[in-house]
Coordinates of C-alpha atoms in Angstrom, one line a residue:
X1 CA 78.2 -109.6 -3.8
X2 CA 75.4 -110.1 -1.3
X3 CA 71.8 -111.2 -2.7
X4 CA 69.3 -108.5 -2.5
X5 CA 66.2 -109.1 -0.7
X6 CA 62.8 -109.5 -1.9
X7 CA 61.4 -106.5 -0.7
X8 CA 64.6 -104.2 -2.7
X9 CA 63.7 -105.7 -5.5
X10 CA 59.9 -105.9 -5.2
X11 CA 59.4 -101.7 -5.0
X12 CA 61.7 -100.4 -7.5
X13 CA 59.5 -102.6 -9.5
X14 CA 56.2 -100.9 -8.2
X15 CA 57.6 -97.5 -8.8
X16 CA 58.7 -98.5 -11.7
X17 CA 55.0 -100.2 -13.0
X18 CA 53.1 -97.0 -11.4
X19 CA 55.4 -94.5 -13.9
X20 CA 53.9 -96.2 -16.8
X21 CA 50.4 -95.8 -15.2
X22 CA 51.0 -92.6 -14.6
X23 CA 52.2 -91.4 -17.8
X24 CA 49.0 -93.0 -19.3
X25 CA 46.5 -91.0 -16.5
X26 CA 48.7 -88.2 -18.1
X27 CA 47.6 -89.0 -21.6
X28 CA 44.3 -89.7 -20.7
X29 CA 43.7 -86.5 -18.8
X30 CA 42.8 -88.2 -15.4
X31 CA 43.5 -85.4 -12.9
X32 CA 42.1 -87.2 -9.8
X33 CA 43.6 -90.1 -10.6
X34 CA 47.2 -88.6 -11.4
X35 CA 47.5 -86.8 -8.2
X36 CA 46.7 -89.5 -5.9
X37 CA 48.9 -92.2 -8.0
X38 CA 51.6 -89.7 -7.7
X39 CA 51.5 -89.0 -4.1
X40 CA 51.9 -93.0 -4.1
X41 CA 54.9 -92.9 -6.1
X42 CA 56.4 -90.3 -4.1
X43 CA 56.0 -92.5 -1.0
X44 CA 57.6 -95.4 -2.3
X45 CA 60.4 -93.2 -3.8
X46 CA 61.0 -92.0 -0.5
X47 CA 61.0 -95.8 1.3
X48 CA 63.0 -97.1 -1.4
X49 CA 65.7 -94.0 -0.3
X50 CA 65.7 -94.4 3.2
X51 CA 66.3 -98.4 3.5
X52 CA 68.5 -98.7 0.2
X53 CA 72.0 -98.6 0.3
X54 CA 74.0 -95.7 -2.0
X55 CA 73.6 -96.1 -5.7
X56 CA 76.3 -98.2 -7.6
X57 CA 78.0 -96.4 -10.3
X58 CA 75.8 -95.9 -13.5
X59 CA 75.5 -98.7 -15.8
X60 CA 76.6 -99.6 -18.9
X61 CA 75.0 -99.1 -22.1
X62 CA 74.5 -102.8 -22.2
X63 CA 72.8 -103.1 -19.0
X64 CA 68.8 -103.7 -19.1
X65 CA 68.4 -102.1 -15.6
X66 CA 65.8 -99.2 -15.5
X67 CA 66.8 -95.9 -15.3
X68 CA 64.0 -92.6 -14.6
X69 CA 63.7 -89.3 -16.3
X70 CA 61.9 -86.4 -14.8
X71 CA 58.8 -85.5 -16.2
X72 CA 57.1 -82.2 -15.5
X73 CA 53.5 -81.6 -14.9
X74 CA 52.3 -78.7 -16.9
X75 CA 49.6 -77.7 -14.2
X76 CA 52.1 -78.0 -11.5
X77 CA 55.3 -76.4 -12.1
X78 CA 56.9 -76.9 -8.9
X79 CA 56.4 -80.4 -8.6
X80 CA 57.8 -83.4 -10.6
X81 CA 57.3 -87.4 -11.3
X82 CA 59.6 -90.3 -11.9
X83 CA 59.1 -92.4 -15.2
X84 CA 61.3 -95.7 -16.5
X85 CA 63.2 -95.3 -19.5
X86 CA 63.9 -98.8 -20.6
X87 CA 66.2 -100.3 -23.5
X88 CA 63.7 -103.6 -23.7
X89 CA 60.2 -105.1 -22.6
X90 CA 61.5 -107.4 -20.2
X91 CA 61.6 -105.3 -17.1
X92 CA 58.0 -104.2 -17.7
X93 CA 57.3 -108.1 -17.9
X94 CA 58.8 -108.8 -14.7
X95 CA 56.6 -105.9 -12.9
X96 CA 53.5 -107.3 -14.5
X97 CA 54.6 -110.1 -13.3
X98 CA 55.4 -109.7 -9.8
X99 CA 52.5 -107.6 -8.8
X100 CA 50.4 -110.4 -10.2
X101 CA 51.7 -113.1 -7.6
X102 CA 50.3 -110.5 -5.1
X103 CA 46.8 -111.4 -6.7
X104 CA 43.8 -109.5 -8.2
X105 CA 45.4 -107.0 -10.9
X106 CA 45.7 -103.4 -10.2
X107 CA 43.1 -100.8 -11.7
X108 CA 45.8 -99.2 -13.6
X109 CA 47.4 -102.2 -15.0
X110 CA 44.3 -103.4 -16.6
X111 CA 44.3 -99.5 -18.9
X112 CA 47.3 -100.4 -19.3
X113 CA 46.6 -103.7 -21.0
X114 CA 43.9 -101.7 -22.8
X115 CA 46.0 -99.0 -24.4
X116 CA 48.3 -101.4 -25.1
X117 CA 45.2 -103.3 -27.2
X118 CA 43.9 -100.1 -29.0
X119 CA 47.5 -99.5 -30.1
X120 CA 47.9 -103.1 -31.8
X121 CA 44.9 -102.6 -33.0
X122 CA 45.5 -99.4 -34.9
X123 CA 48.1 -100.7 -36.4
X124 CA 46.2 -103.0 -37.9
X125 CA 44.0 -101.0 -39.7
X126 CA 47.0 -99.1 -40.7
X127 CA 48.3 -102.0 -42.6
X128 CA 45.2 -103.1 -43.9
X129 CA 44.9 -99.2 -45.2
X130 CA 48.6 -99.5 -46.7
X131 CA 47.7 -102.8 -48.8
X132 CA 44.3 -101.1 -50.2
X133 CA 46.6 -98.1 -51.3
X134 CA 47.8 -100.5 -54.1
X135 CA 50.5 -102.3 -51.7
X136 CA 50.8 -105.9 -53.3
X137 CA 52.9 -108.7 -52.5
X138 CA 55.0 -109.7 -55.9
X139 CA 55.6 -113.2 -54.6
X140 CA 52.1 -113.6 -54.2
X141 CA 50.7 -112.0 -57.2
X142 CA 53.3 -113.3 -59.9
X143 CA 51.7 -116.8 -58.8
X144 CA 48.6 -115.9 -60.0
X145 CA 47.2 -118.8 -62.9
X146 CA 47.2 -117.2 -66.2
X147 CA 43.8 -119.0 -67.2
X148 CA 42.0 -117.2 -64.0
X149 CA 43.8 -114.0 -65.1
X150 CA 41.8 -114.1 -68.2
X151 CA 38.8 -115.2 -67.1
X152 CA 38.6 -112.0 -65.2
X153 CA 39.8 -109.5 -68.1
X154 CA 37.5 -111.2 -70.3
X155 CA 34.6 -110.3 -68.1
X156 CA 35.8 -106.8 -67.9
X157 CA 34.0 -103.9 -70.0
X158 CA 35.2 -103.4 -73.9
X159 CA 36.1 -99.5 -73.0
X160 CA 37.7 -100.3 -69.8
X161 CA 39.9 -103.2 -71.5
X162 CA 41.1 -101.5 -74.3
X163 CA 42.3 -98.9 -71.4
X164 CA 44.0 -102.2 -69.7
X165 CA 45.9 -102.6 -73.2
X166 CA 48.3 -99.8 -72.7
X167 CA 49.4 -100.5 -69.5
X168 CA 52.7 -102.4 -70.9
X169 CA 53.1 -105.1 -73.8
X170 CA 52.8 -107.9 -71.9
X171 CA 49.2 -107.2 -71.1
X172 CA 48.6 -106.3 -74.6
X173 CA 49.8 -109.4 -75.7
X174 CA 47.4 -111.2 -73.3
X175 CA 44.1 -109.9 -75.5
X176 CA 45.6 -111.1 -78.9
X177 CA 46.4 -114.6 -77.5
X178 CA 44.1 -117.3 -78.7
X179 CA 43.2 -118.7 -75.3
X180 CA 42.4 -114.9 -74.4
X181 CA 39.7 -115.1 -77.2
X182 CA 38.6 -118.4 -76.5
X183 CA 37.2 -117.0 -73.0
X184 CA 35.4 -114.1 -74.5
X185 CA 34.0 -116.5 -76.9
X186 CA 33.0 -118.7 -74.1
X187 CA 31.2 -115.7 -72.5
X188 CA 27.0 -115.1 -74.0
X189 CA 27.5 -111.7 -76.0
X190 CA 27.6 -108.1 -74.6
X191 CA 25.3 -105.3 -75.8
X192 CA 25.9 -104.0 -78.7
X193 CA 27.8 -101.0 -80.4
X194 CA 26.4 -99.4 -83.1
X195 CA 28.7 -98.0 -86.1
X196 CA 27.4 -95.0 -87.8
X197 CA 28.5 -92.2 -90.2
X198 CA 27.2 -88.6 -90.2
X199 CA 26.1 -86.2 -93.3
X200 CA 28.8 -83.8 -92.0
X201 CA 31.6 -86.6 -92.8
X202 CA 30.8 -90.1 -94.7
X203 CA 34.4 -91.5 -94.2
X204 CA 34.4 -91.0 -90.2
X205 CA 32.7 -93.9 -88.3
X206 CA 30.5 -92.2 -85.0
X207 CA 30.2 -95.3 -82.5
X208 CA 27.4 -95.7 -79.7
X209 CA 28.5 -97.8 -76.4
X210 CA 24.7 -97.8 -75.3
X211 CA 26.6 -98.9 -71.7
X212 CA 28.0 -96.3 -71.5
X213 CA 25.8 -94.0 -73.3
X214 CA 28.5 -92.6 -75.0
X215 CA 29.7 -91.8 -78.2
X216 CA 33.4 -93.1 -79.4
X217 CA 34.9 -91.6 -82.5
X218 CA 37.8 -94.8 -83.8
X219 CA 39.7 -94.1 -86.7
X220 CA 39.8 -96.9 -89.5
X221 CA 42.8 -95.8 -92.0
X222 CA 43.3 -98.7 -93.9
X223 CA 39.3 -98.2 -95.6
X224 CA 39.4 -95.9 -99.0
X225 CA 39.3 -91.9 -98.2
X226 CA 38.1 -90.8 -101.8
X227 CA 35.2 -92.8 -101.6
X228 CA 31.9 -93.1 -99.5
X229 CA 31.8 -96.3 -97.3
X230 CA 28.4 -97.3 -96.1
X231 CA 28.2 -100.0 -93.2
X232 CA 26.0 -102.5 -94.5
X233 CA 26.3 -105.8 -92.2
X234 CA 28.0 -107.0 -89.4
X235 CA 28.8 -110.5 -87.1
X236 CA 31.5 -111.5 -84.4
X237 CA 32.5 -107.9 -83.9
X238 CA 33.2 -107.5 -87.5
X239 CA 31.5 -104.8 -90.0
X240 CA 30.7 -105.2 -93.1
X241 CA 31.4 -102.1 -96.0
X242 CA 30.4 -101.7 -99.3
X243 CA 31.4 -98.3 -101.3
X244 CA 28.7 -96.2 -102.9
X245 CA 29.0 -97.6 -106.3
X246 CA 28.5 -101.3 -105.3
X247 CA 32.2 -102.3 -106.2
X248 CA 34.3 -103.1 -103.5
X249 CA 33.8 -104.6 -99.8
X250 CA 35.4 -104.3 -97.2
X251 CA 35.9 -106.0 -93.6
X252 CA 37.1 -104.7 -90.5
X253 CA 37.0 -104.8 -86.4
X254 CA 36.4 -100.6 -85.8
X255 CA 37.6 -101.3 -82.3
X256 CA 41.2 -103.3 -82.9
X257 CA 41.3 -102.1 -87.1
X258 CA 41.9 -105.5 -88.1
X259 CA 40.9 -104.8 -91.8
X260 CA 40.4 -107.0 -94.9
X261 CA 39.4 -105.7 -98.4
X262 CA 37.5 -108.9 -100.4
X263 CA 38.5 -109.6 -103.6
X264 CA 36.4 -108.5 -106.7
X265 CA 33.5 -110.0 -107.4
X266 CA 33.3 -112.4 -110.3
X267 CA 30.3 -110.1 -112.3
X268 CA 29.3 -106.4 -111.6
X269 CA 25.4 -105.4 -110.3
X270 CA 25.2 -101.7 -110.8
X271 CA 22.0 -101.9 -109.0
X272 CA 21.1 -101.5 -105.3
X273 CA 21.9 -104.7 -103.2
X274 CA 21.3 -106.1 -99.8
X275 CA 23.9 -107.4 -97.7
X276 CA 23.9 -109.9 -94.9
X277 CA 26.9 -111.6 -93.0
X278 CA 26.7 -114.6 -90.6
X279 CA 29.8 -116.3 -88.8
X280 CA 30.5 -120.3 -89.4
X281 CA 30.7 -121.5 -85.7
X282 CA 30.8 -119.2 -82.2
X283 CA 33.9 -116.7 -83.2
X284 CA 35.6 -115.5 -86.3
X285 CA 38.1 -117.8 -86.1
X286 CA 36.0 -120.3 -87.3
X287 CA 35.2 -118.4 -90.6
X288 CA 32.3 -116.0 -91.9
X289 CA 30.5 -115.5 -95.1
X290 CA 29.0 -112.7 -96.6
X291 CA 26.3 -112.7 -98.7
X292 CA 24.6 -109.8 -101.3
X293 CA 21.3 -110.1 -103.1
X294 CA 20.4 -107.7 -106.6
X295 CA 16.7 -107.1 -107.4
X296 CA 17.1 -109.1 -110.7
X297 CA 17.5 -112.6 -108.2
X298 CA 21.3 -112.6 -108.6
X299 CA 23.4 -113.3 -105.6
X300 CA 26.7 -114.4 -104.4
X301 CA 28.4 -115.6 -101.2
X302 CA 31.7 -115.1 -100.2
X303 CA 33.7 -117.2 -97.6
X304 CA 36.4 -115.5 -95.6
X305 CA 38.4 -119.0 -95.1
X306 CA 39.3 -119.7 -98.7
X307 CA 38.9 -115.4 -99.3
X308 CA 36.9 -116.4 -102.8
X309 CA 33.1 -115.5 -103.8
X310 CA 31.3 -118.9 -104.4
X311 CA 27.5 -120.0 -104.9
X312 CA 27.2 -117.8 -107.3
X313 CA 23.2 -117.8 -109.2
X314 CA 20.3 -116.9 -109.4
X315 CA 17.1 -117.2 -106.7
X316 CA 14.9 -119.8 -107.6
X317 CA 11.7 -120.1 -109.9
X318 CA 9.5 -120.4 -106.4
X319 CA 10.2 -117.2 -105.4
X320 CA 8.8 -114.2 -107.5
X321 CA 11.4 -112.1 -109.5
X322 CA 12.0 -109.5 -109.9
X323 CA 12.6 -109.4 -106.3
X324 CA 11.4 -106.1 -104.8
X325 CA 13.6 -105.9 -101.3
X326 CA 13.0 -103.5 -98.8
X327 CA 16.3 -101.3 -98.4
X328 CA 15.6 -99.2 -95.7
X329 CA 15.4 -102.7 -93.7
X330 CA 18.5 -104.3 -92.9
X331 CA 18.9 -107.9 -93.4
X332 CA 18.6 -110.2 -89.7
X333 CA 20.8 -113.0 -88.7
X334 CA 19.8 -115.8 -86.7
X335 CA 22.0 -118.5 -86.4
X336 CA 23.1 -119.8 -90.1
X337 CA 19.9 -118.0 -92.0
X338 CA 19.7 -114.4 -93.0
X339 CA 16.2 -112.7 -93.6
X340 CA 14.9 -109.8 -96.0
X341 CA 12.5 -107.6 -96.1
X342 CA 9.9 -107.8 -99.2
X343 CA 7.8 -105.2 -100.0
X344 CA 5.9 -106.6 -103.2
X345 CA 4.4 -108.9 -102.2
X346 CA 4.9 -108.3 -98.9
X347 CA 6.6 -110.8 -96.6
X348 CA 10.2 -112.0 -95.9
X349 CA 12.4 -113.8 -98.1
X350 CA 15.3 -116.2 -96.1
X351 CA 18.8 -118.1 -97.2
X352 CA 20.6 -120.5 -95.2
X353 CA 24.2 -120.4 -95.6
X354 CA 24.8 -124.1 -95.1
X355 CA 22.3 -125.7 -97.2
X356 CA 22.0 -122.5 -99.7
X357 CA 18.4 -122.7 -99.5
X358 CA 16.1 -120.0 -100.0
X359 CA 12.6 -119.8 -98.6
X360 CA 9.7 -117.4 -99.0
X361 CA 6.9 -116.1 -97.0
X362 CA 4.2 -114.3 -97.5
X363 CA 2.8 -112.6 -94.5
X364 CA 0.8 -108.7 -94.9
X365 CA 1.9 -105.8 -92.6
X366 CA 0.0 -104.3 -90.1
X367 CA -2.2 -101.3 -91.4
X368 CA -1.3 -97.9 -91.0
X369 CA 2.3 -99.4 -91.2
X370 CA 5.4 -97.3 -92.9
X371 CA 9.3 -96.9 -92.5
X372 CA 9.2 -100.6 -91.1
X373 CA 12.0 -102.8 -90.7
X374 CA 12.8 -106.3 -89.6
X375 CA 14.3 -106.7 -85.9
X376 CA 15.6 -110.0 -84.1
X377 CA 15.3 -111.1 -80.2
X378 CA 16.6 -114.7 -79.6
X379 CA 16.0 -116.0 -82.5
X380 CA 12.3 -114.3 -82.7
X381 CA 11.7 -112.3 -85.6
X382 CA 10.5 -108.7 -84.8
X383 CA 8.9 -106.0 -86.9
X384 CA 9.5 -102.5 -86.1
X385 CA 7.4 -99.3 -87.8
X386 CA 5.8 -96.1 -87.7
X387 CA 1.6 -96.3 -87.4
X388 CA 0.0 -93.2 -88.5
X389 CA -3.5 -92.0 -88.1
X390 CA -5.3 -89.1 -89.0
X391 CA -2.3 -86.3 -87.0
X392 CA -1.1 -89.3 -84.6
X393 CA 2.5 -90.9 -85.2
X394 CA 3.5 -93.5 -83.1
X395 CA 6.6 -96.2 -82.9
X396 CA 4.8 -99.7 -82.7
X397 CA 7.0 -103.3 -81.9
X398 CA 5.2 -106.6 -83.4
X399 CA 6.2 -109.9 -82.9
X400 CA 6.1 -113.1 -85.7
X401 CA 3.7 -115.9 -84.7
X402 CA 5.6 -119.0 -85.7
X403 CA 2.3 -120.8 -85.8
X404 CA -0.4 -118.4 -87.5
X405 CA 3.0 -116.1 -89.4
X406 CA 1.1 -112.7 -88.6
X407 CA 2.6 -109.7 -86.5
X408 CA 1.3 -109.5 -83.3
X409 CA 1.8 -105.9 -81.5
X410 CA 3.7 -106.3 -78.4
X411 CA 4.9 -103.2 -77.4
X412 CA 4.5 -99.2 -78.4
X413 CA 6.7 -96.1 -77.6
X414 CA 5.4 -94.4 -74.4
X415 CA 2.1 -91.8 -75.1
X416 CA 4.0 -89.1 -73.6
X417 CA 6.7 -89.0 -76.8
X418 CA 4.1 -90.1 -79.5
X419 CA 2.8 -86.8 -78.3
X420 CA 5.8 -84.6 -79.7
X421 CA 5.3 -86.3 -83.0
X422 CA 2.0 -85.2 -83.2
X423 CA 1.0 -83.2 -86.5
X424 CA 4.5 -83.8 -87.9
X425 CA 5.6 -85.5 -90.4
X426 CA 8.2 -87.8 -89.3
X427 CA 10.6 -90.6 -91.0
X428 CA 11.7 -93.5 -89.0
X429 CA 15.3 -94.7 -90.0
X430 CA 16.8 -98.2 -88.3
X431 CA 20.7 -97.8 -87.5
X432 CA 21.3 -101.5 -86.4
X433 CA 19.8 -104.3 -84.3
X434 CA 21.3 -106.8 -82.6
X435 CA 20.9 -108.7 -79.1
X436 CA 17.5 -107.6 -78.6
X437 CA 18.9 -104.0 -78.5
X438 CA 17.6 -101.4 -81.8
X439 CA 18.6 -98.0 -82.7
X440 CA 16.1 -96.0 -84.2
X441 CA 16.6 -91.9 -85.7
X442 CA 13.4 -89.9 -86.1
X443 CA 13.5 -87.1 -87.6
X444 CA 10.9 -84.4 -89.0
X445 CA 11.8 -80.9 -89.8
X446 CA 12.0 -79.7 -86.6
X447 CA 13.3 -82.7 -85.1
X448 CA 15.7 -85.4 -85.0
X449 CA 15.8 -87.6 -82.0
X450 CA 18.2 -90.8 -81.7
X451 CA 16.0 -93.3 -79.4
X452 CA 17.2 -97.3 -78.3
X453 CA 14.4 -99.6 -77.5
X454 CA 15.4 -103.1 -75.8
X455 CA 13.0 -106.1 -76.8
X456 CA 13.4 -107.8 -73.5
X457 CA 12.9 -105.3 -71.0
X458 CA 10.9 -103.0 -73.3
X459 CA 13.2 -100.3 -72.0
X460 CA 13.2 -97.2 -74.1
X461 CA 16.2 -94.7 -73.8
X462 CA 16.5 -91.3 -75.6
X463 CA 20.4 -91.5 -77.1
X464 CA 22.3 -88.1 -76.0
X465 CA 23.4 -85.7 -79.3
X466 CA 26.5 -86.7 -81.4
X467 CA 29.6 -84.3 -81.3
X468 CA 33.2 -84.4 -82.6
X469 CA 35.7 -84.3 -79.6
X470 CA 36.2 -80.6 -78.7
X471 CA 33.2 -79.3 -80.5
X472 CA 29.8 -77.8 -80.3
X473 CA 27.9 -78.9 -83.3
X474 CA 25.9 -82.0 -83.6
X475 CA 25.8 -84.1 -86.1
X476 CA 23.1 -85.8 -88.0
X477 CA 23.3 -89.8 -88.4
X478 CA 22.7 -91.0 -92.0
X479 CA 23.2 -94.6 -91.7
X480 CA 24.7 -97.7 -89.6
X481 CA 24.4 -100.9 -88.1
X482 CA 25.0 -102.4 -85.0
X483 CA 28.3 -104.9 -83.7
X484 CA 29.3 -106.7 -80.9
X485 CA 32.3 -104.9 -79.7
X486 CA 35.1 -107.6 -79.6
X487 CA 38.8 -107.0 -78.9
X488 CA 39.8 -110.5 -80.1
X489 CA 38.0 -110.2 -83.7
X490 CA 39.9 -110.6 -86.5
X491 CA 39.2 -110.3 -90.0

């Protein structure tokens, strides 16, 4: 077979690089351009016919030779182009590649190289698109180091991982493991929850996620339904019950209903008592204790590691008895001591649960001062109250001067809603405090208002009505306290 000569070879090649130009002019909608490419094409067709010997018998489906299809131009019926229609790249390579020994690139072959960019480029962003639609590699992922995995979950919110919990048992094995906890633990504490109960129904817990600014209604079966439970105390995401008749306490995480009832106490106090609760070390693994006061001075502690009541006695002579407690104020944890509220005489009476120490002080309210209650803000003792004068009611936030032990005012509600109390008479109630955060009801007889006020930004928020799921009517809060929400608490 003789060797064909450069110029056979070098136009079907031309025609054959031109097609592809054309096709894209035809894409582009390049009408000036088209026509006179394709009078070009039709010139080289025609030279290619006239000095080329007949056609060889049509290839087989193996070759890589280029064949052409007709394409018709929809503005000119009566006219017609040639375009390849190749099996592979490589005859489009050896174009390229011979019209570029000729020298400067073409017009045409330069959009060609751009069109071919814009379409690698779009698929690109195709991909990228398919991984963010929830495409992951397996390989990759099942790689992943456990510890990092909980670091991240652990930093997650409480409401959005106890969604993560039912998404298979594996992952809700994750949150009960121990080194799950110890990364929560490891983490400075959330804002609180608050756990409350309503008039409407004393043995269904309302909780507040202040985050959120929504309430959550959990379901704690294991605590007593023929009795009223009252939340009295909480630490570590743990809350604290006593029953209405002073009997029987109870222990339990309202998020993961981890439950624990104590064991009787060794004498009965038919009386009225305060209750306080503080944790051993940084988590409730480590232990808690709980401690309740009478008015009479007696008192017990219990401790949840060797589940007995210990210490039991009897305040000592350098504190006045009887001792009159204030009630309405809950006890305050910082660190190991808890502190009550005294109303006669007034001041605050402490206990530290490592030494068993107690400690009084006596230090006069503010004037003007009712419905107060003691407060907490790292490890600064706060007193929250009602000032009245004349018609005017107003919330009012003191601080305790370590140095001279008298309340300094700090902060007050804003003017605009001590104006809606005005002329009524109103009765502050604390539901719980805890991180610097405080839940306060006011309520009159033409009001009741939920409010939160936060000791470190002196942020006040109005707290939206509570409702049962699928219902209208709101309920009114009677009592709670606040909790750190924890899904590794156990009691």
């Amino acid at each position: 077979m003789a060797a064909t000569t450069g110029p056979d070879l070098c136009v079907p090649l031309i025609v054959f690089s031109l097609s592809l130009s054309l096709l894209s002019l035809l894409t582009r909608g390049m009408e000036e351009e088209f026509a006179m490419l394709r009078q070009l094409i039709g010139q080289l067709q025609e030279l290619l016919h006239n000095s080329s010997p007949p056609p060889p018998s049509p290839p087989s489906s193996s070759s890589s030779s280029p064949s052409f299809v007709v394409l018709h131009n929809p503005q000119h019926q009566n006219r017609c182009c040639c375009l390849p229609l190749f099996d592979d790249t490589s005859s489009s390579d050896v174009s390229c590649d011979t019209l570029m020994a000729a020298g400067k690139r073409p017009r045409y072959l330069k959009m060609l190289d751009t069109a071919k960019r814009s379409r690698k480029q779009k698929n690109q962003v195709k991909s990228c698109t398919e991984a963010g639609d929830g495409i992951m590699d397996q390989e990759l992922w099942q790689e992943f180091p456990q510890d990092l995995f909980e670091s991240v979950l652990s930093r997650l919110p409480v409401a959005t991982l106890f969604q993560f919990r039912s998404v298979c048992r594996k992952w809700n094995a994750l949150i009960d493991s121990d080194s799950f906890s110890k990364s929560c633990t490891d983490l400075p504490q959330t804002i609180p929850w608050f756990y409350t109960i309503t008039h409407e129904n004393v043995n269904s817990g309302q909780v507040y996620d202040p985050s959120s600014k929504k309430w959550r209604h959990p379901v704690i079966p294991a605590l007593p339904k023929k009795s009223i439970v009252l939340p009295m105390a909480s630490a570590g995401g743990l809350v604290c019950f006593l029953d209405i008749g002073h009997r029987n306490f109870y222990v339990s995480n309202p998020l993961t209903k981890s439950f624990r009832e104590l064991p009787a106490r060794s004498f009965k106090v038919w009386s009225r008592v305060a209750v306080g609760m503080t944790l051993n070390g940084n988590s409730t693994s480590d232990g808690y204790k709980v401690l309740w006061v009478g008015c009479e001075g007696e008192y017990e502690v219990y401790d949840s590691l060797r589940n007995v009541w210990t210490k039991r006695g009897t305040i000592p002579s350098n504190v006045k008895l009887p001792v009159l407690l204030n009630f309405k104020s809950q006890p305050v944890a910082i660190n190991c001591t808890l502190y009550f509220m005294l109303t006669d005489p007034e001041g605050i009476l402490s206990y530290d649960m490592v030494s068993g120490r107690w400690k009084q002080y006596i230090i006069p309210c503010p004037p003007h001062l009712s419905d107060h209650t003691l407060a907490e803000c790292g490890e600064r003792l706060m007193l929250v109250g009602l000032v009245s004068k004349n018609a005017a009611t107003c919330v009012c936030v003191w601080e305790l001067q370590k140095m001279t032990l008298l309340w300094k005012e700090v902060d007050r509600m804003p003017n605009v809603w001590c104006l809606e109390f005005y002329g009524k008479h109103v009765r502050m109630n604390c539901l719980g405090n805890k991180g610097c955060l405080m839940l306060l009801s006011l309520r009159s007889r033409q009001m009741n208002r939920l409010i939160t006020y936060n000791a470190v930004t002196r942020e006040w928020a109005k707290v939206p009505g509570c409702t049962v799921p699928r219902g209208r009517k709101r309920l009114w809060i009677a009592c709670g306290t606040a909790f750190q929400p924890s899904p590794t608490a156990r009691a």
